[in-house]
Short mmCIF file of C-alpha atoms in Angstrom, two decimals:
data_model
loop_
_atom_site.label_atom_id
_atom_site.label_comp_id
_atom_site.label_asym_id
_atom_site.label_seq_id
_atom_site.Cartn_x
_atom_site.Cartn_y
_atom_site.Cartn_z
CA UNK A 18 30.48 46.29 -54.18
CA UNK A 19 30.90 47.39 -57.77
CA UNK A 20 34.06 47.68 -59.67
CA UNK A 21 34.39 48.91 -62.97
CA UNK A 22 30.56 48.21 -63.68
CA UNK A 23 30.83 44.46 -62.51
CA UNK A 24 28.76 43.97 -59.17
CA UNK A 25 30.04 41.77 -56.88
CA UNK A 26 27.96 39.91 -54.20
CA UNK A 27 30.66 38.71 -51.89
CA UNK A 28 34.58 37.73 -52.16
CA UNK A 29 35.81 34.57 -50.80
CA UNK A 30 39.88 34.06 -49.92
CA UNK A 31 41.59 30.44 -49.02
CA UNK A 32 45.33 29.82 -48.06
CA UNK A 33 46.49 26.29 -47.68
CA UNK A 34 49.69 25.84 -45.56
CA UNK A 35 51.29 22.65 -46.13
CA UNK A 36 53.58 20.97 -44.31
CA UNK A 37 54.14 17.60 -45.36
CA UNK A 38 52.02 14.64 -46.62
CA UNK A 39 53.16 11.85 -45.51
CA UNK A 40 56.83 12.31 -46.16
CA UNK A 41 59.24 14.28 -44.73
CA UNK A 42 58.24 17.81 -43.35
CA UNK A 43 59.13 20.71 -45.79
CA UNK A 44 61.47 23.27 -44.79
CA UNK A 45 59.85 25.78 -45.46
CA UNK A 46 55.93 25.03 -46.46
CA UNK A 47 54.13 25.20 -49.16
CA UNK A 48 51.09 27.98 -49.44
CA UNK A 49 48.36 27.56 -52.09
CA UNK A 50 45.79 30.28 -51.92
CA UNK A 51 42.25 31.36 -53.87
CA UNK A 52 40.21 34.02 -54.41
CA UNK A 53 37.10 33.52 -55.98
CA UNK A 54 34.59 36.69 -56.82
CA UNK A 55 31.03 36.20 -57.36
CA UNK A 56 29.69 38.62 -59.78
CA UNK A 57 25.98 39.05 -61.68
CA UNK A 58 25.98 37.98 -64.90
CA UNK A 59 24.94 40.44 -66.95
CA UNK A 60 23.88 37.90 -70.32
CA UNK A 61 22.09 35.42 -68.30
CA UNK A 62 18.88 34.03 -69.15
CA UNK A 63 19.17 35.32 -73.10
CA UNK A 64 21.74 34.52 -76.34
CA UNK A 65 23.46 37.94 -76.32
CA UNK A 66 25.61 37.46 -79.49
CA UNK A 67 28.34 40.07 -78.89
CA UNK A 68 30.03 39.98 -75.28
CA UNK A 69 33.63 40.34 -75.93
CA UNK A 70 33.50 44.17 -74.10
CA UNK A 71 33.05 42.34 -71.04
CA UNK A 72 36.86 41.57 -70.56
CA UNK A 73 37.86 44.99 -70.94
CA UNK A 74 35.51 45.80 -68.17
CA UNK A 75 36.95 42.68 -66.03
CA UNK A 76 40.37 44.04 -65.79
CA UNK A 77 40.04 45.98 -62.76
CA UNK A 78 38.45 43.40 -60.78
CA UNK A 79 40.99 41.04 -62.08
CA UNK A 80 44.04 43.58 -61.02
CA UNK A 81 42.01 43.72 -57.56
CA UNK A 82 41.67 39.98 -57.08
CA UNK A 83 45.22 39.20 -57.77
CA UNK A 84 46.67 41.75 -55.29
CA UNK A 85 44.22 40.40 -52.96
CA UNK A 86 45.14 37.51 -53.05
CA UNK A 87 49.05 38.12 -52.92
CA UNK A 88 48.37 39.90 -49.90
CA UNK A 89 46.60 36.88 -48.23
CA UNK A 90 49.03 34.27 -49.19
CA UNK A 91 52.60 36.03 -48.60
CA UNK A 92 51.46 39.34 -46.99
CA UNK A 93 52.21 41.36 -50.94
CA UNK A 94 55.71 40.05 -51.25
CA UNK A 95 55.62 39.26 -54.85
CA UNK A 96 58.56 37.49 -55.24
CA UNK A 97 57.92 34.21 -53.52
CA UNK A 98 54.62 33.61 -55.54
CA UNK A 99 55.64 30.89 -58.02
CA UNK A 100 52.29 29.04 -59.56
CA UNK A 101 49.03 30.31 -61.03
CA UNK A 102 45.56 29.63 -62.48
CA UNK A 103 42.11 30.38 -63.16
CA UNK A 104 39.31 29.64 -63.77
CA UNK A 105 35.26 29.98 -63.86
CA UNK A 106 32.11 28.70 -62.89
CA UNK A 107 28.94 30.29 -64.82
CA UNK A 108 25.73 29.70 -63.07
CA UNK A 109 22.84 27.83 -64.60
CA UNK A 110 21.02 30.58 -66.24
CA UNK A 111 24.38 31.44 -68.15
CA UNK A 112 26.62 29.76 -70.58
CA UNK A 113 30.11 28.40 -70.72
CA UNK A 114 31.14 31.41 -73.31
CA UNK A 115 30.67 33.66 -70.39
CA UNK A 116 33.10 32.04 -68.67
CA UNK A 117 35.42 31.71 -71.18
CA UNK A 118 35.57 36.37 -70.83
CA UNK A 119 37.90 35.43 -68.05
CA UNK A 120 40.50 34.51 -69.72
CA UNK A 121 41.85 37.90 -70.68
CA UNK A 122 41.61 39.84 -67.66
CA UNK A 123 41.96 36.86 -64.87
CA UNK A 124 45.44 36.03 -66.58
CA UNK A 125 46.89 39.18 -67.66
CA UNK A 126 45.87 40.31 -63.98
CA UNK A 127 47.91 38.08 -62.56
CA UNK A 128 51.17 38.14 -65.70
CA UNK A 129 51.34 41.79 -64.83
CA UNK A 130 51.15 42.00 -61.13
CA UNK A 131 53.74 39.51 -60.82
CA UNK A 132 56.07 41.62 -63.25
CA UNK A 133 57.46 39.64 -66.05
CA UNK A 134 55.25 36.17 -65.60
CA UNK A 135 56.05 34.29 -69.12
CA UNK A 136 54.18 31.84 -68.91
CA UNK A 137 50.12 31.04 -69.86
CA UNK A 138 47.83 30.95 -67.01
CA UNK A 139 46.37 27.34 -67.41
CA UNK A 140 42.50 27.36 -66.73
CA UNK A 141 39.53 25.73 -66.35
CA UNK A 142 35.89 26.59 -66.62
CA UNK A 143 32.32 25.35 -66.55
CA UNK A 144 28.59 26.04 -65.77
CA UNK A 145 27.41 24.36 -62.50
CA UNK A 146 25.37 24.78 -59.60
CA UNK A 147 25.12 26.65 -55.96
CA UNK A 148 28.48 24.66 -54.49
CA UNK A 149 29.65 23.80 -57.48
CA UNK A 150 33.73 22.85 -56.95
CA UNK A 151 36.31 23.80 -59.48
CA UNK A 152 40.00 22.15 -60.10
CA UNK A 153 41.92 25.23 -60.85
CA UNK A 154 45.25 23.89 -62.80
CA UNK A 155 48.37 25.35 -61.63
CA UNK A 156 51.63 25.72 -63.49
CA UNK A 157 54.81 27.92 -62.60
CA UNK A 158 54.41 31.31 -63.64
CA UNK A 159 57.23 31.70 -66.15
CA UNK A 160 57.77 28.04 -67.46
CA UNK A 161 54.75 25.95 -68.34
CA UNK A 162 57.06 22.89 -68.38
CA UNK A 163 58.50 23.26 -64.87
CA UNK A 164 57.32 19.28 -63.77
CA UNK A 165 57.40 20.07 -59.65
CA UNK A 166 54.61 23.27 -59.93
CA UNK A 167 52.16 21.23 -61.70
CA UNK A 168 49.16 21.60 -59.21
CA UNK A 169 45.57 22.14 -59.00
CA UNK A 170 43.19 23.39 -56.28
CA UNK A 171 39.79 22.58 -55.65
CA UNK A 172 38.02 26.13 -54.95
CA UNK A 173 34.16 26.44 -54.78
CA UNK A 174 31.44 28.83 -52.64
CA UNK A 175 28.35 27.14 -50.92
CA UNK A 176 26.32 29.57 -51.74
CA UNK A 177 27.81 30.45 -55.58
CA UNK A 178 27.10 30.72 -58.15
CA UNK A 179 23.18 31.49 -58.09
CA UNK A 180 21.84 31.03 -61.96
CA UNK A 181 22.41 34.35 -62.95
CA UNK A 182 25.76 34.83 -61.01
CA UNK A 183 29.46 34.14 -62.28
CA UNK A 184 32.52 32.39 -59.87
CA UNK A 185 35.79 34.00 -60.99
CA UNK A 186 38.93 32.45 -59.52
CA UNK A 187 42.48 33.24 -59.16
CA UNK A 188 45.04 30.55 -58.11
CA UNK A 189 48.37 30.88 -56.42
CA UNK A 190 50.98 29.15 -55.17
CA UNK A 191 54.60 29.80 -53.50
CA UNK A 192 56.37 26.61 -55.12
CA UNK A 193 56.03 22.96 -55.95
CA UNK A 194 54.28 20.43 -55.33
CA UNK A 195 55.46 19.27 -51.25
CA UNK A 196 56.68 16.05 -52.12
CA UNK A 197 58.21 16.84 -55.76
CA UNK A 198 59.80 14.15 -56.63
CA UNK A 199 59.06 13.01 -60.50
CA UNK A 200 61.57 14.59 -62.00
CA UNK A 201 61.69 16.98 -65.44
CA UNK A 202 62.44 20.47 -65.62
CA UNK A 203 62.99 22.28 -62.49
CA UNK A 204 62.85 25.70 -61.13
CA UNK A 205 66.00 26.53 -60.82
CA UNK A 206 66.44 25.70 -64.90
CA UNK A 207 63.86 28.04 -66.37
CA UNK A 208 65.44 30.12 -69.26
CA UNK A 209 61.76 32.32 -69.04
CA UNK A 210 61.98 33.32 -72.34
CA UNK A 211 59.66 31.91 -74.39
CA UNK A 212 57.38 31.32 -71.28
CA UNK A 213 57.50 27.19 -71.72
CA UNK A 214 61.10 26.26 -70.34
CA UNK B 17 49.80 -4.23 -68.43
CA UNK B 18 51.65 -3.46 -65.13
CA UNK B 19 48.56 -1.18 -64.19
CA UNK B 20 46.31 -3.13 -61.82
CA UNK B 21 42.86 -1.60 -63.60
CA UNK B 22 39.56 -2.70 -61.72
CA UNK B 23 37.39 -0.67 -64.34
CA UNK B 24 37.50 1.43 -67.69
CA UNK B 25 34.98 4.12 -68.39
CA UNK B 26 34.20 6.06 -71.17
CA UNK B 27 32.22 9.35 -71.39
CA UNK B 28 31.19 10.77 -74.43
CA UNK B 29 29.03 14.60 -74.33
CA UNK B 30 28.06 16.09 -77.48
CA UNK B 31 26.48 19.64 -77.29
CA UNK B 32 23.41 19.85 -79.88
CA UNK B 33 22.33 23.44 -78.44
CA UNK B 34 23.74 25.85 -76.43
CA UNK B 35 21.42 29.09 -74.97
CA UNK B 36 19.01 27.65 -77.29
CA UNK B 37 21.16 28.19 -80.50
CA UNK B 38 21.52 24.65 -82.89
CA UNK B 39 25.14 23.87 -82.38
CA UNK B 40 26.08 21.92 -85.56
CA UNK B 41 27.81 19.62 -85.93
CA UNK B 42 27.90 19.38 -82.06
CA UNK B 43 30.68 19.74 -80.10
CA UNK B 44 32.18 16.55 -78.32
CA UNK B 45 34.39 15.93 -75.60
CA UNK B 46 35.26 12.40 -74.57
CA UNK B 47 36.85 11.30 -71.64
CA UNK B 48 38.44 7.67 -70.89
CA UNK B 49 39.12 6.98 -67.71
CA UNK B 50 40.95 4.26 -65.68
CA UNK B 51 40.93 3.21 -62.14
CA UNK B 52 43.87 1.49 -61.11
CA UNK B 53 45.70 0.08 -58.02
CA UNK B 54 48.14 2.03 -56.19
CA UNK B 55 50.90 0.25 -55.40
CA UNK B 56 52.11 2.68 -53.47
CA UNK B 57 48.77 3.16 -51.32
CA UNK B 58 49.55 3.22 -46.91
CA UNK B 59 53.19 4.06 -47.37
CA UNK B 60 55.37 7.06 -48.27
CA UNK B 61 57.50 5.44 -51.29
CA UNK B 62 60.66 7.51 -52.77
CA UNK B 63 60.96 5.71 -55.80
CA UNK B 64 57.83 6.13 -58.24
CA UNK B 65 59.25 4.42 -61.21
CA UNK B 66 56.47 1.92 -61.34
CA UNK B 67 53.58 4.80 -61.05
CA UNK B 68 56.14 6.38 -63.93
CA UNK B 69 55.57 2.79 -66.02
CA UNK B 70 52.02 3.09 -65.36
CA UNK B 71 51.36 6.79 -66.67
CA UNK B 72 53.17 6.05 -70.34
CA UNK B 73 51.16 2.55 -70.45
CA UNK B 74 48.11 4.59 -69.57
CA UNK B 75 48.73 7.33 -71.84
CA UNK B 76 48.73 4.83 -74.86
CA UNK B 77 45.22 2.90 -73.59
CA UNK B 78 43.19 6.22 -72.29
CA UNK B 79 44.49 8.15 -75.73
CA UNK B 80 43.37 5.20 -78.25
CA UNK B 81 40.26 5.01 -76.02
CA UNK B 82 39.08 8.76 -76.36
CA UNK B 83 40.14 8.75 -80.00
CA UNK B 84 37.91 5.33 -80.63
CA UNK B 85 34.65 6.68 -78.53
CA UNK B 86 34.53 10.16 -80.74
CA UNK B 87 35.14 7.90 -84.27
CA UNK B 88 37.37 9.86 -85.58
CA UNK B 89 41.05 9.39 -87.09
CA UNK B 90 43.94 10.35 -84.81
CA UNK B 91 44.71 13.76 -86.77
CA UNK B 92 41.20 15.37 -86.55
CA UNK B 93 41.41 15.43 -82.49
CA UNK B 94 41.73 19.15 -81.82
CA UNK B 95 42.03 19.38 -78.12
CA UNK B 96 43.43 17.53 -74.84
CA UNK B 97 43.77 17.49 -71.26
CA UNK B 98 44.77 14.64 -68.70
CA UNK B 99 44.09 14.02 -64.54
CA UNK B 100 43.82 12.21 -61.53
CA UNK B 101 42.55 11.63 -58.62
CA UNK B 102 44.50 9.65 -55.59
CA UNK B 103 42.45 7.87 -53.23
CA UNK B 104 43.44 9.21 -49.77
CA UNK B 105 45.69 6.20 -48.78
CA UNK B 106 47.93 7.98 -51.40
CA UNK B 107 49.48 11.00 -51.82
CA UNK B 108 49.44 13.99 -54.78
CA UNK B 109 53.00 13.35 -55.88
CA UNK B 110 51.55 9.75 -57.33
CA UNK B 111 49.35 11.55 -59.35
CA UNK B 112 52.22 13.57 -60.51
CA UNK B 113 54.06 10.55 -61.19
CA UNK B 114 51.41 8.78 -63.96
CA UNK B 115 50.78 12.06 -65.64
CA UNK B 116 54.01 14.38 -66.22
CA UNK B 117 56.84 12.12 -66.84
CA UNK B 118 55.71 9.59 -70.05
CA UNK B 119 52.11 9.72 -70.31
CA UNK B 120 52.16 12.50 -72.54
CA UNK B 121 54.55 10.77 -75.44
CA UNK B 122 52.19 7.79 -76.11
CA UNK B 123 48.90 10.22 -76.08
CA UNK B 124 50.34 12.71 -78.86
CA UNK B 125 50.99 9.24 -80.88
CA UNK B 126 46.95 8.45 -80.51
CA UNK B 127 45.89 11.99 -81.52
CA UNK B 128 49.37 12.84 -83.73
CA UNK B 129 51.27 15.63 -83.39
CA UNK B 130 50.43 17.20 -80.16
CA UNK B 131 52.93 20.25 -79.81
CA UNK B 132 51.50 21.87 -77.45
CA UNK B 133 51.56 21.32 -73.15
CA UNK B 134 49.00 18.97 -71.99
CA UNK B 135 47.04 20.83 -69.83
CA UNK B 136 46.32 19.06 -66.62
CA UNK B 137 44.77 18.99 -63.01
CA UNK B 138 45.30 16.39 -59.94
CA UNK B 139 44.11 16.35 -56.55
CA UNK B 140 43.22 14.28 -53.87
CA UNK B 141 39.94 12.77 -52.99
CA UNK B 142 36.92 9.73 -52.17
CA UNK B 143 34.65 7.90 -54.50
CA UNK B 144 32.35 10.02 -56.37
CA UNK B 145 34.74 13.32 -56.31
CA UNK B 146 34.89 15.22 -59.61
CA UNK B 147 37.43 16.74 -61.48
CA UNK B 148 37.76 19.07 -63.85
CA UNK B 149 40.20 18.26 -66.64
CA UNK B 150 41.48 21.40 -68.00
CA UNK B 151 41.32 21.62 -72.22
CA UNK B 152 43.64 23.12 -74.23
CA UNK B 153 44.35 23.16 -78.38
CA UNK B 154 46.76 20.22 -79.01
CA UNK B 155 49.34 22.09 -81.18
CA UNK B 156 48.55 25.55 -79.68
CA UNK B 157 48.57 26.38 -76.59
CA UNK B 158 47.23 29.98 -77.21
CA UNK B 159 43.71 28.84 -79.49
CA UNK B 160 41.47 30.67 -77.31
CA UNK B 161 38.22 28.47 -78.64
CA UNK B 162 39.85 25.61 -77.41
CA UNK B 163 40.25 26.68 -73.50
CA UNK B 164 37.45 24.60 -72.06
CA UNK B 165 37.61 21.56 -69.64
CA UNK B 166 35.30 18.45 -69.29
CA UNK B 167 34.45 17.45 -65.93
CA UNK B 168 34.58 13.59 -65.03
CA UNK B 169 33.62 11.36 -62.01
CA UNK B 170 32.59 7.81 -61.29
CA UNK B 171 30.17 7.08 -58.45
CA UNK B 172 32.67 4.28 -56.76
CA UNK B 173 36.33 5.34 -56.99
CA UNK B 174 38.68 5.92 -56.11
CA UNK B 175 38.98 4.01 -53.21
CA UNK B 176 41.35 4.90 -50.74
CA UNK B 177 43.75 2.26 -52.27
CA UNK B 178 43.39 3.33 -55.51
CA UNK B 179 43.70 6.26 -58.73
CA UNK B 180 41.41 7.97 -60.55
CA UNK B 181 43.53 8.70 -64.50
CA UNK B 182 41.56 10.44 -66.88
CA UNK B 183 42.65 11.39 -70.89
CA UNK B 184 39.91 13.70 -72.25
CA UNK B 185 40.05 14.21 -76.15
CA UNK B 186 37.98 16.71 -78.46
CA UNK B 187 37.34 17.00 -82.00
CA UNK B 188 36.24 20.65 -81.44
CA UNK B 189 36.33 23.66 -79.33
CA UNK B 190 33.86 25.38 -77.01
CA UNK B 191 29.95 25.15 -78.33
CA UNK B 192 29.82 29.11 -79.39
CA UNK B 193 32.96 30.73 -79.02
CA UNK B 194 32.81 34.48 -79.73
CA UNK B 195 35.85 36.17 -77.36
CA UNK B 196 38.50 36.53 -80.11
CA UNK B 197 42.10 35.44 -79.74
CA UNK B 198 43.57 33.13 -81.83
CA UNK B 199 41.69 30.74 -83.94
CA UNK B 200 42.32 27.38 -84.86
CA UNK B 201 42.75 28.44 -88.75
CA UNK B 202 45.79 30.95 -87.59
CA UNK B 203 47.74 27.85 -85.83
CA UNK B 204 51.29 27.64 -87.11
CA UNK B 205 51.74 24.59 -84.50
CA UNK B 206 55.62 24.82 -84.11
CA UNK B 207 56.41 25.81 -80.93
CA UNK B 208 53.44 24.70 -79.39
CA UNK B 209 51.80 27.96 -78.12
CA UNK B 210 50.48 29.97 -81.59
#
């Protein structure tokens, strides 16, 4: 599959459904879901010094991942996604710069799908091997403060990334963390304007 | 120390060359890591005060640490990032307990200032599991040479009993950034994010 230029060798989706953890059993439970795209890298193997076009060309595939993804976790209702992330992992023949393209179009995929997200889509990134795992951070989408949506996932393909391919991952959740119970800011008290409280 | 810590580990990487380009100086993370008792461990507990105690105890030790193993004075740390790992007689929220409520105060002391978030990741998992501790410019959220992560395991923990807490600390950002965004010498460092 190609999109936008970027070639994709295979998508991977994962919803979590949780119901408890040891505690009592949530009303209603929590979903986590990933997507992760494997795409060529198109600067392994060499130093190519200017690469910054690359997350213009990205955007689609970033647009594409998130709905995808929204789709999987609360069938495209939009409303009840509360968490995201993102993050990379650049095969060996590549470097961590290359990861760092996704910034750009993984987060402002998922800020404008979900219509007025505030807040910066925390990340994480590095080069590793075929079944290399990845702790995506997740924070609430419209206050990076908010202490009950601080999460993480741990997303990774068996098969991914080859040394000239590139893991791209999308994060998200539909609320807290099961058991929230540490206090700080809460949902329910986000301002959302200046994307932190 | 109300922390129960079996052992202390430090982990310093310094990048001398990156796609075959000198990096210099080198870029260096350093990550100090504690793994700790949890008192909490076989039993769902609703009162995590003492995991609370723990984090802002921890946040002090694991921030002088990582400051001490790179050599450098508090103020010319550029980056952060903090997380754990709860053995599996534990649950997530413990995690959440030692790193969101007071952990953070006491590490902005050890690298000074500190506006921005502390970017962090927790999860669940056996001896030898890795994590990935997100990065992220201390007084700027938004410094896009900064967005990085370190990734830190020890072969034996944690134990199911036990907590993985790791404080990573840079005194620079990614080996060759070139994507744009906003650069370290553009940081106002007032509301944490530009």
């Amino acid at each position: 599959m190609v999109i936008n230029g970027i070639e994709i060798r295979k998508f991977a989706t994962f919803v979590e459904e949780i119901f408890h953890e040891g505690g009592p059993v949530a009303a209603t439970p929590l979903k986590v879901g990933a997507i992760a795209a494997v795409v060529r890298n198109p600067f392994a193997g060499r130093y190519v010094p200017e690469i910054a076009q690359l997350m213009e060309q990205l955007r689609p595939l970033g647009l594409e991942m998130s709905t995808r993804l929204a789709q999987a976790l609360t069938g495209g209702d939009l409303s009840r996604i509360e968490g995201f992330g993102k993050g990379a992992i650049v095969g060996s023949a590549g470097e961590l710069e290359h990861g760092a393209l996704w910034h750009v179009p993984g987060g402002y995929a998922m800020r404008d799908l979900l219509g007025k997200a505030k807040a910066i889509v925390p990340s994480t990134k590095k080069v590793g091997p075929v079944g290399a795992r990845l702790d995506v951070p997740v924070t609430h989408i419209n206050a990076s403060y908010v202490r009950g949506h601080f999460n993480a996932m741990e997303v990774g393909v068996s098969d991914a990334p080859r040394a000239d391919e590139m893991v791209l991952v999308l994060v998200m959740t539909t609320g807290g963390r099961v058991h929230d119970r540490v206090g700080g800011l809460r949902a329910s008290e986000v301002k959302g304007e200046d994307g932190l409280r | 120390m109300r922390a129960r810590i079996r052992k202390l580990a430090t982990i310093v990487d310094e990048t001398h060359v990156e796609m075959g380009r000198d990096v210099s100086p080198p870029t260096r993370r350093a990550a100090a890591v504690a793994v700790i008792a949890n008192p909490f461990a076989g039993r769902y507990e609703g009162d995590l005060e003492e995991l609370m105690a723990i984090g802002e105890e921890l946040g002090d030790l694991l921030g002088r640490r990582a400051v001490a193993a790179l050599g450098i004075a508090p103020g010319q740390a550029e980056s952060y990032g903090k997380a754990a790992i709860v053995g599996e007689g534990g649950e997530l929220e413990h995690a959440a307990a030692i790193l969101h409520p007071r952990l953070g105060k006491p590490l902005r002391a050890a690298v000074e200032k500190g506006a921005a978030l502390v970017p962090s990741a927790k999860k669940m998992g056996g001896p030898g599991a890795p994590i990935d501790v997100p990065l992220g410019h201390k007084d700027a959220a938004y410094v896009r040479s900064h967005f990085d992560a370190m990734e830190v395991r020890l072969g034996d923990s944690p134990r199911a009993g036990e907590i993985l807490v790791a404080v990573v600390v840079t005194d620079s950002g990614r080996p060759s950034p070139r994507i744009g965004g906003l650069t370290t010498d553009q940081v106002e460092g007032k509301d944490g994010l530009r």
